[in-house]
Coordinates of C-alpha atoms in Angstrom, one line a residue:
M1 CA 0.9 -16.2 -11.1
E2 CA 0.6 -13.0 -13.1
P3 CA -1.2 -9.6 -12.3
I4 CA -4.9 -10.0 -13.0
R5 CA -5.9 -8.2 -16.4
R6 CA -9.2 -7.0 -17.7
G7 CA -9.2 -10.0 -20.3
D8 CA -9.3 -12.3 -17.2
S9 CA -12.8 -11.5 -16.4
D10 CA -14.5 -14.5 -18.0
D11 CA -12.0 -16.8 -16.2
L12 CA -12.8 -15.0 -12.8
F13 CA -16.5 -15.3 -13.5
E14 CA -16.3 -19.1 -14.2
A15 CA -13.8 -20.1 -11.3
V16 CA -14.9 -17.5 -8.6
V17 CA -17.8 -15.1 -9.2
S18 CA -20.4 -17.7 -10.4
Q19 CA -19.5 -20.0 -7.6
D20 CA -21.8 -19.9 -4.5
S21 CA -19.5 -22.1 -2.5
V22 CA -16.7 -19.4 -2.9
M23 CA -18.6 -16.2 -2.8
R24 CA -20.4 -17.1 0.3
W25 CA -17.1 -16.4 2.1
L26 CA -16.5 -13.0 0.3
A27 CA -17.9 -9.5 0.7
T28 CA -20.9 -10.0 -1.5
G29 CA -22.0 -13.4 0.1
R30 CA -23.5 -14.8 -3.0
A31 CA -22.7 -15.7 -6.7
D32 CA -22.7 -12.7 -8.9
S33 CA -23.1 -11.7 -12.7
R34 CA -20.3 -11.5 -15.6
S35 CA -20.6 -7.7 -15.3
A36 CA -19.6 -8.0 -11.5
A37 CA -16.6 -9.9 -12.8
E38 CA -15.7 -7.3 -15.4
A39 CA -16.0 -4.7 -12.5
M40 CA -13.7 -6.8 -10.2
C41 CA -11.1 -7.0 -13.0
D42 CA -11.1 -3.3 -13.5
D43 CA -10.8 -2.8 -9.8
H44 CA -7.7 -5.2 -9.8
V45 CA -6.1 -3.2 -12.7
A46 CA -6.7 0.0 -11.1
H47 CA -5.1 -1.3 -7.8
W48 CA -1.9 -2.5 -9.5
T49 CA -1.7 0.8 -11.1
R50 CA -2.1 2.7 -8.0
H51 CA 0.2 0.7 -5.6
G52 CA 2.4 -1.4 -7.7
Y53 CA 1.1 -4.7 -6.3
G54 CA -2.2 -6.4 -6.0
D55 CA -4.2 -9.5 -7.1
F56 CA -2.8 -12.3 -9.2
A57 CA -4.5 -14.6 -11.7
V58 CA -3.3 -18.0 -10.6
R59 CA -3.0 -20.7 -13.3
D60 CA -1.9 -24.2 -13.6
A61 CA 1.5 -24.2 -14.9
A62 CA 1.0 -27.2 -17.2
T63 CA -2.5 -26.4 -18.6
H64 CA -2.8 -22.7 -18.1
A65 CA -6.2 -23.3 -16.5
F66 CA -7.4 -20.6 -14.3
L67 CA -7.5 -21.8 -10.7
G68 CA -8.5 -18.6 -8.8
R69 CA -7.1 -15.1 -7.7
V70 CA -4.7 -14.6 -4.8
G71 CA -3.1 -11.3 -3.8
L72 CA -2.5 -8.2 -1.6
R73 CA -4.9 -5.6 -1.3
N74 CA -4.3 -2.2 0.3
R75 CA -7.2 -0.9 2.4
A76 CA -6.9 2.7 3.5
Q77 CA -8.5 2.0 7.0
H78 CA -6.9 -1.4 7.6
G79 CA -3.6 -1.8 5.8
V80 CA -2.5 -4.5 3.4
D81 CA -4.4 -7.6 3.5
L82 CA -3.8 -11.1 1.8
G83 CA -6.8 -12.7 0.1
F84 CA -7.6 -15.7 -2.0
A85 CA -10.6 -17.3 -3.8
V86 CA -9.9 -20.5 -5.6
H87 CA -12.2 -22.6 -7.9
P88 CA -13.9 -25.5 -6.0
R89 CA -12.3 -28.1 -8.3
A90 CA -8.9 -26.8 -7.4
Q91 CA -9.6 -26.6 -3.7
G92 CA -7.6 -29.1 -1.4
R93 CA -4.6 -29.1 -3.6
G94 CA -2.5 -26.5 -1.7
I95 CA -3.0 -23.9 -4.0
A96 CA -4.0 -20.9 -1.8
G97 CA -1.0 -21.7 0.5
E98 CA 1.7 -21.9 -2.1
A99 CA 0.3 -18.7 -3.8
G100 CA -0.4 -17.0 -0.7
G101 CA 3.0 -17.7 0.5
A102 CA 4.5 -16.3 -2.7
C103 CA 2.4 -13.0 -2.0
L104 CA 4.0 -12.9 1.4
D105 CA 7.3 -13.3 -0.1
L106 CA 6.6 -10.4 -2.4
A107 CA 5.3 -8.3 0.6
F108 CA 8.1 -8.8 2.8
R109 CA 11.2 -9.5 0.8
R110 CA 10.6 -7.2 -2.1
L111 CA 8.3 -4.5 -0.8
S112 CA 9.6 -4.6 2.9
L113 CA 6.1 -4.0 4.1
P114 CA 5.9 -4.1 8.0
A115 CA 2.9 -6.3 8.3
V116 CA 0.1 -8.0 6.2
F117 CA -3.3 -8.8 7.5
A118 CA -6.1 -11.2 6.5
F119 CA -9.7 -10.8 7.2
V120 CA -11.9 -14.0 7.3
L121 CA -15.4 -14.7 8.2
P122 CA -16.0 -16.9 11.2
G123 CA -16.8 -20.3 10.3
N124 CA -14.4 -20.2 7.3
T125 CA -12.1 -22.9 8.9
A126 CA -10.5 -23.9 5.5
S127 CA -9.2 -20.5 5.1
I128 CA -8.3 -20.1 8.7
A129 CA -6.3 -23.2 8.6
V130 CA -4.3 -21.9 5.3
L131 CA -3.7 -18.7 7.1
R132 CA -2.2 -20.5 10.3
R133 CA -0.1 -22.7 7.9
L134 CA 1.4 -19.4 6.5
G135 CA 2.3 -18.2 9.9
A136 CA -0.7 -15.9 10.6
Q137 CA -1.6 -15.0 14.2
A138 CA -5.0 -14.1 15.5
D139 CA -5.4 -10.3 16.0
G140 CA -8.8 -9.6 16.9
T141 CA -11.9 -8.8 15.1
V142 CA -12.7 -5.9 12.7
Q143 CA -15.4 -4.5 10.3
S144 CA -14.3 -5.1 6.8
S145 CA -16.7 -4.6 3.8
G146 CA -19.5 -4.2 6.3
L147 CA -19.1 -7.6 7.9
Q148 CA -17.7 -8.6 11.3
C149 CA -14.5 -10.5 10.4
L150 CA -11.5 -12.2 12.3
R151 CA -8.4 -10.5 11.6
Y152 CA -5.0 -12.4 11.4
R153 CA -1.6 -10.6 11.2
F154 CA 1.4 -11.7 9.4
T155 CA 4.9 -10.3 10.2
P156 CA 8.2 -10.8 8.4
A157 CA 9.8 -12.6 11.4
A158 CA 7.0 -15.1 11.8
T159 CA 6.5 -15.8 8.0
A160 CA 8.3 -18.7 6.3
A161 CA 9.9 -17.8 2.9
A162 CA 8.0 -18.9 -0.2
E163 CA 9.5 -21.6 -2.4
H164 CA 8.2 -19.8 -5.6
V165 CA 8.3 -16.3 -7.0
V166 CA 5.7 -14.3 -8.8
D167 CA 5.5 -12.2 -12.0
D168 CA 5.0 -8.9 -10.6
G169 CA 4.7 -7.1 -13.9
G170 CA 8.3 -6.8 -14.6
A171 CA 8.8 -4.2 -12.0
N172 CA 12.2 -5.7 -11.0
L173 CA 12.0 -3.4 -8.0
Q174 CA 13.2 -4.1 -4.3
L175 CA 12.4 -1.6 -1.5
I176 CA 14.6 -1.2 1.6
H177 CA 13.4 0.4 4.8
A178 CA 16.1 1.9 7.2
P179 CA 16.0 4.2 10.2
G180 CA 17.4 7.7 9.8
P181 CA 17.5 10.3 6.9
G182 CA 19.0 7.8 4.4
S183 CA 22.5 6.5 3.2
P184 CA 25.1 8.1 1.0
E185 CA 23.9 5.8 -1.8
D186 CA 20.6 7.5 -2.0
K187 CA 22.5 10.6 -3.2
A188 CA 22.8 8.7 -6.6
V189 CA 19.0 9.2 -7.0
R190 CA 19.5 12.7 -7.3
D191 CA 21.6 12.5 -10.4
G192 CA 23.4 15.7 -9.4
L193 CA 20.4 18.0 -9.7
P194 CA 20.5 21.0 -7.6
D195 CA 16.7 20.9 -6.7
P196 CA 15.3 17.6 -7.6
S197 CA 12.2 18.1 -5.7
G198 CA 11.7 21.6 -6.9
V199 CA 11.1 23.1 -3.4
N200 CA 14.5 25.0 -2.6
G201 CA 13.0 28.2 -4.0
F202 CA 10.4 28.4 -1.1
G203 CA 13.3 29.1 1.3
L204 CA 12.3 26.6 3.9
V205 CA 14.5 24.6 6.5
W206 CA 13.3 20.9 6.5
A207 CA 13.6 18.4 9.3
D208 CA 15.7 15.3 9.1
K209 CA 13.6 12.2 8.2
Q210 CA 13.4 9.5 10.8
H211 CA 12.9 6.7 8.3
T212 CA 13.9 6.1 4.7
L213 CA 12.6 3.9 2.0
T214 CA 14.8 3.4 -0.9
A215 CA 13.8 1.7 -4.2
V216 CA 16.4 -0.5 -5.8
S217 CA 16.4 -1.8 -9.3
E218 CA 19.4 -3.9 -10.8
G219 CA 21.4 -3.2 -7.6
R220 CA 21.1 0.6 -7.9
P221 CA 19.0 3.0 -6.0
V222 CA 16.5 4.6 -8.2
G223 CA 14.0 6.3 -5.9
S224 CA 13.7 7.3 -2.3
M225 CA 11.5 9.2 0.4
G226 CA 11.6 9.6 4.0
W227 CA 9.3 10.4 6.8
L228 CA 9.1 11.3 10.6
L229 CA 6.6 10.6 13.3
R230 CA 5.4 13.3 15.8
D231 CA 2.3 14.9 17.3
M232 CA 0.9 17.6 15.4
A233 CA -2.1 19.8 16.1
F234 CA -5.4 19.6 14.0
D235 CA -7.9 22.1 14.9
G236 CA -5.9 22.7 18.1
L237 CA -6.1 19.0 19.2
P238 CA -3.1 16.7 19.2
R239 CA -3.0 13.9 16.7
R240 CA -0.1 11.4 16.1
A241 CA 0.8 12.2 12.5
A242 CA 3.5 11.1 10.0
G243 CA 5.2 13.6 7.7
L244 CA 6.1 12.4 4.3
G245 CA 8.7 14.1 2.3
G246 CA 11.7 13.9 0.0
V247 CA 9.8 11.7 -2.5
L248 CA 12.1 11.3 -5.5
V249 CA 12.6 9.1 -8.5
H250 CA 15.8 9.1 -10.5
P251 CA 15.0 10.8 -14.0
A252 CA 15.9 7.7 -16.0
H253 CA 13.3 5.5 -14.1
R254 CA 10.3 7.8 -14.0
G255 CA 7.1 6.7 -15.5
R256 CA 7.3 3.2 -14.1
G257 CA 5.1 3.8 -11.1
I258 CA 8.2 3.6 -8.6
A259 CA 6.9 6.6 -6.7
R260 CA 3.3 5.3 -6.3
T261 CA 4.7 1.9 -4.9
V262 CA 7.2 3.5 -2.5
I263 CA 4.3 6.0 -1.2
S264 CA 2.0 3.1 -0.8
V265 CA 4.6 1.2 1.4
A266 CA 5.7 4.2 3.4
V267 CA 2.0 4.6 4.2
E268 CA 2.1 1.3 5.7
H269 CA 5.2 1.9 7.8
A270 CA 3.9 4.9 9.2
R271 CA 0.6 3.0 10.2
A272 CA 2.5 0.2 12.0
A273 CA 4.3 2.9 13.8
G274 CA 1.2 4.4 15.4
A275 CA 0.4 7.3 12.8
E276 CA -3.3 8.2 12.6
T277 CA -2.9 10.7 9.7
M278 CA -0.2 11.1 7.0
V279 CA 0.9 14.7 6.2
L280 CA 2.7 15.7 3.0
L281 CA 3.7 19.3 1.7
C282 CA 3.8 19.3 -2.1
R283 CA 4.1 21.5 -5.2
P284 CA 0.7 22.2 -6.8
D285 CA 1.6 20.6 -9.9
L286 CA 1.9 17.2 -8.0
V287 CA -1.6 17.4 -6.3
P288 CA -3.3 15.5 -9.2
L289 CA -0.9 12.5 -8.6
Y290 CA -1.6 12.4 -4.7
T291 CA -5.3 12.8 -5.3
Q292 CA -5.1 9.6 -7.5
L293 CA -3.5 7.9 -4.8
G294 CA -6.1 8.7 -2.3
W295 CA -4.7 11.9 -0.5
S296 CA -6.9 14.9 0.2
R297 CA -6.1 18.5 -0.3
L298 CA -6.4 20.8 2.7
S299 CA -7.7 24.4 2.5
V300 CA -6.9 25.5 5.9
P301 CA -3.6 27.3 6.7
V302 CA -0.7 25.0 8.0
T303 CA 2.0 26.6 10.4
V304 CA 5.5 25.4 10.2
Q305 CA 8.4 26.2 12.4
Q306 CA 11.5 27.9 10.9
P307 CA 14.7 29.2 12.5
D308 CA 13.3 32.7 12.8
G309 CA 9.8 31.5 14.2
A310 CA 6.4 30.1 13.0
R311 CA 5.5 30.5 9.3
T312 CA 2.5 29.6 7.2
S313 CA 3.5 26.9 4.6
P314 CA 3.6 28.4 1.0
L315 CA 3.1 24.7 -0.1
T316 CA 0.0 22.8 -0.7
T317 CA -0.7 20.3 2.3
M318 CA -2.3 16.8 1.5
I319 CA -3.3 14.3 4.2
Y320 CA -4.2 10.6 4.1
D321 CA -6.4 9.4 6.9
L322 CA -5.5 6.1 8.5
A323 CA -7.8 6.1 11.5
G324 CA -11.2 7.6 10.3
L325 CA -10.6 10.8 12.0
P326 CA -12.2 14.1 10.7
H327 CA -10.2 16.4 8.5
P328 CA -9.4 19.8 10.2
T329 CA -11.4 22.6 9.2
I330 CA -9.6 25.6 11.1
S331 CA -5.9 25.0 11.0
V332 CA -3.0 22.7 11.3
D333 CA 0.3 23.2 13.3
L334 CA 3.2 20.8 12.6
W335 CA 4.8 21.6 15.8
G336 CA 8.2 21.6 14.1
L337 CA 10.0 21.8 11.0
P338 CA 8.4 20.7 7.7
F339 CA 9.4 17.3 6.2

């Protein structure tokens, strides 16, 4: 199992995209063209870049024959889901189950995701059987890609550990989720910098985080961030929101996509905790990064509490919608300290 690359498009076409018996259970519902397979590969590559996880090309260990694609896909309105599509000639050999189990191992042991979902069309009994063998529980129905699907949920406690590992692109990264503002070891990420986040000059008093996600590489913390969950006011109406802050990667480990992966996983923890919207206060120079990750910039004033009273935030506000709610058009009040 290796991350899908652009060069896998011909294999993906032959094994999956050209096969009516496979595509009938996927979003398009029918076999498609080579150009569609190329677009799918581009989409998979972009997903890996954005989140640090995604779909894998699954190959026979002995012959290197392409057997299908299996992986984790992050959907803004639904969370992370496990999906698989296996060549008809390779079906019935337990490939989807083995590869799916490896993906769940990646999701829960390496990334510390709180939950993984799966969406399957009614009548796809073979895929449902695979999901159940992997420990999924029925979780109602949902609209996915314009189709009414059955939803299944995996949780760490109910999912058996995989017997095989995957090549996740050499990230060599493990994420650890913990309640509270972080451990003393997290200070190693700051590398003695007086203002690692570049926000001390704004003179703000910040709230303690309720949750922390730490990225560890080779036994050492290399990145961290925190978030808190509270009611906030969007255009005067209460909304359950999660404030993300303290995003930091050790200078020696920047450029590896660590921040992108930790942000993606933090969003899923906030979703699992009941957040409807994510909120982030950031420096203007970081706006392009968060825009690439699917966050939107707000143009309305944002009020934050400080020891001497309410204040308009001097930082750019970004939000990430989790529940299809409208963006504010008048104002946002954090109802507390910034994060």
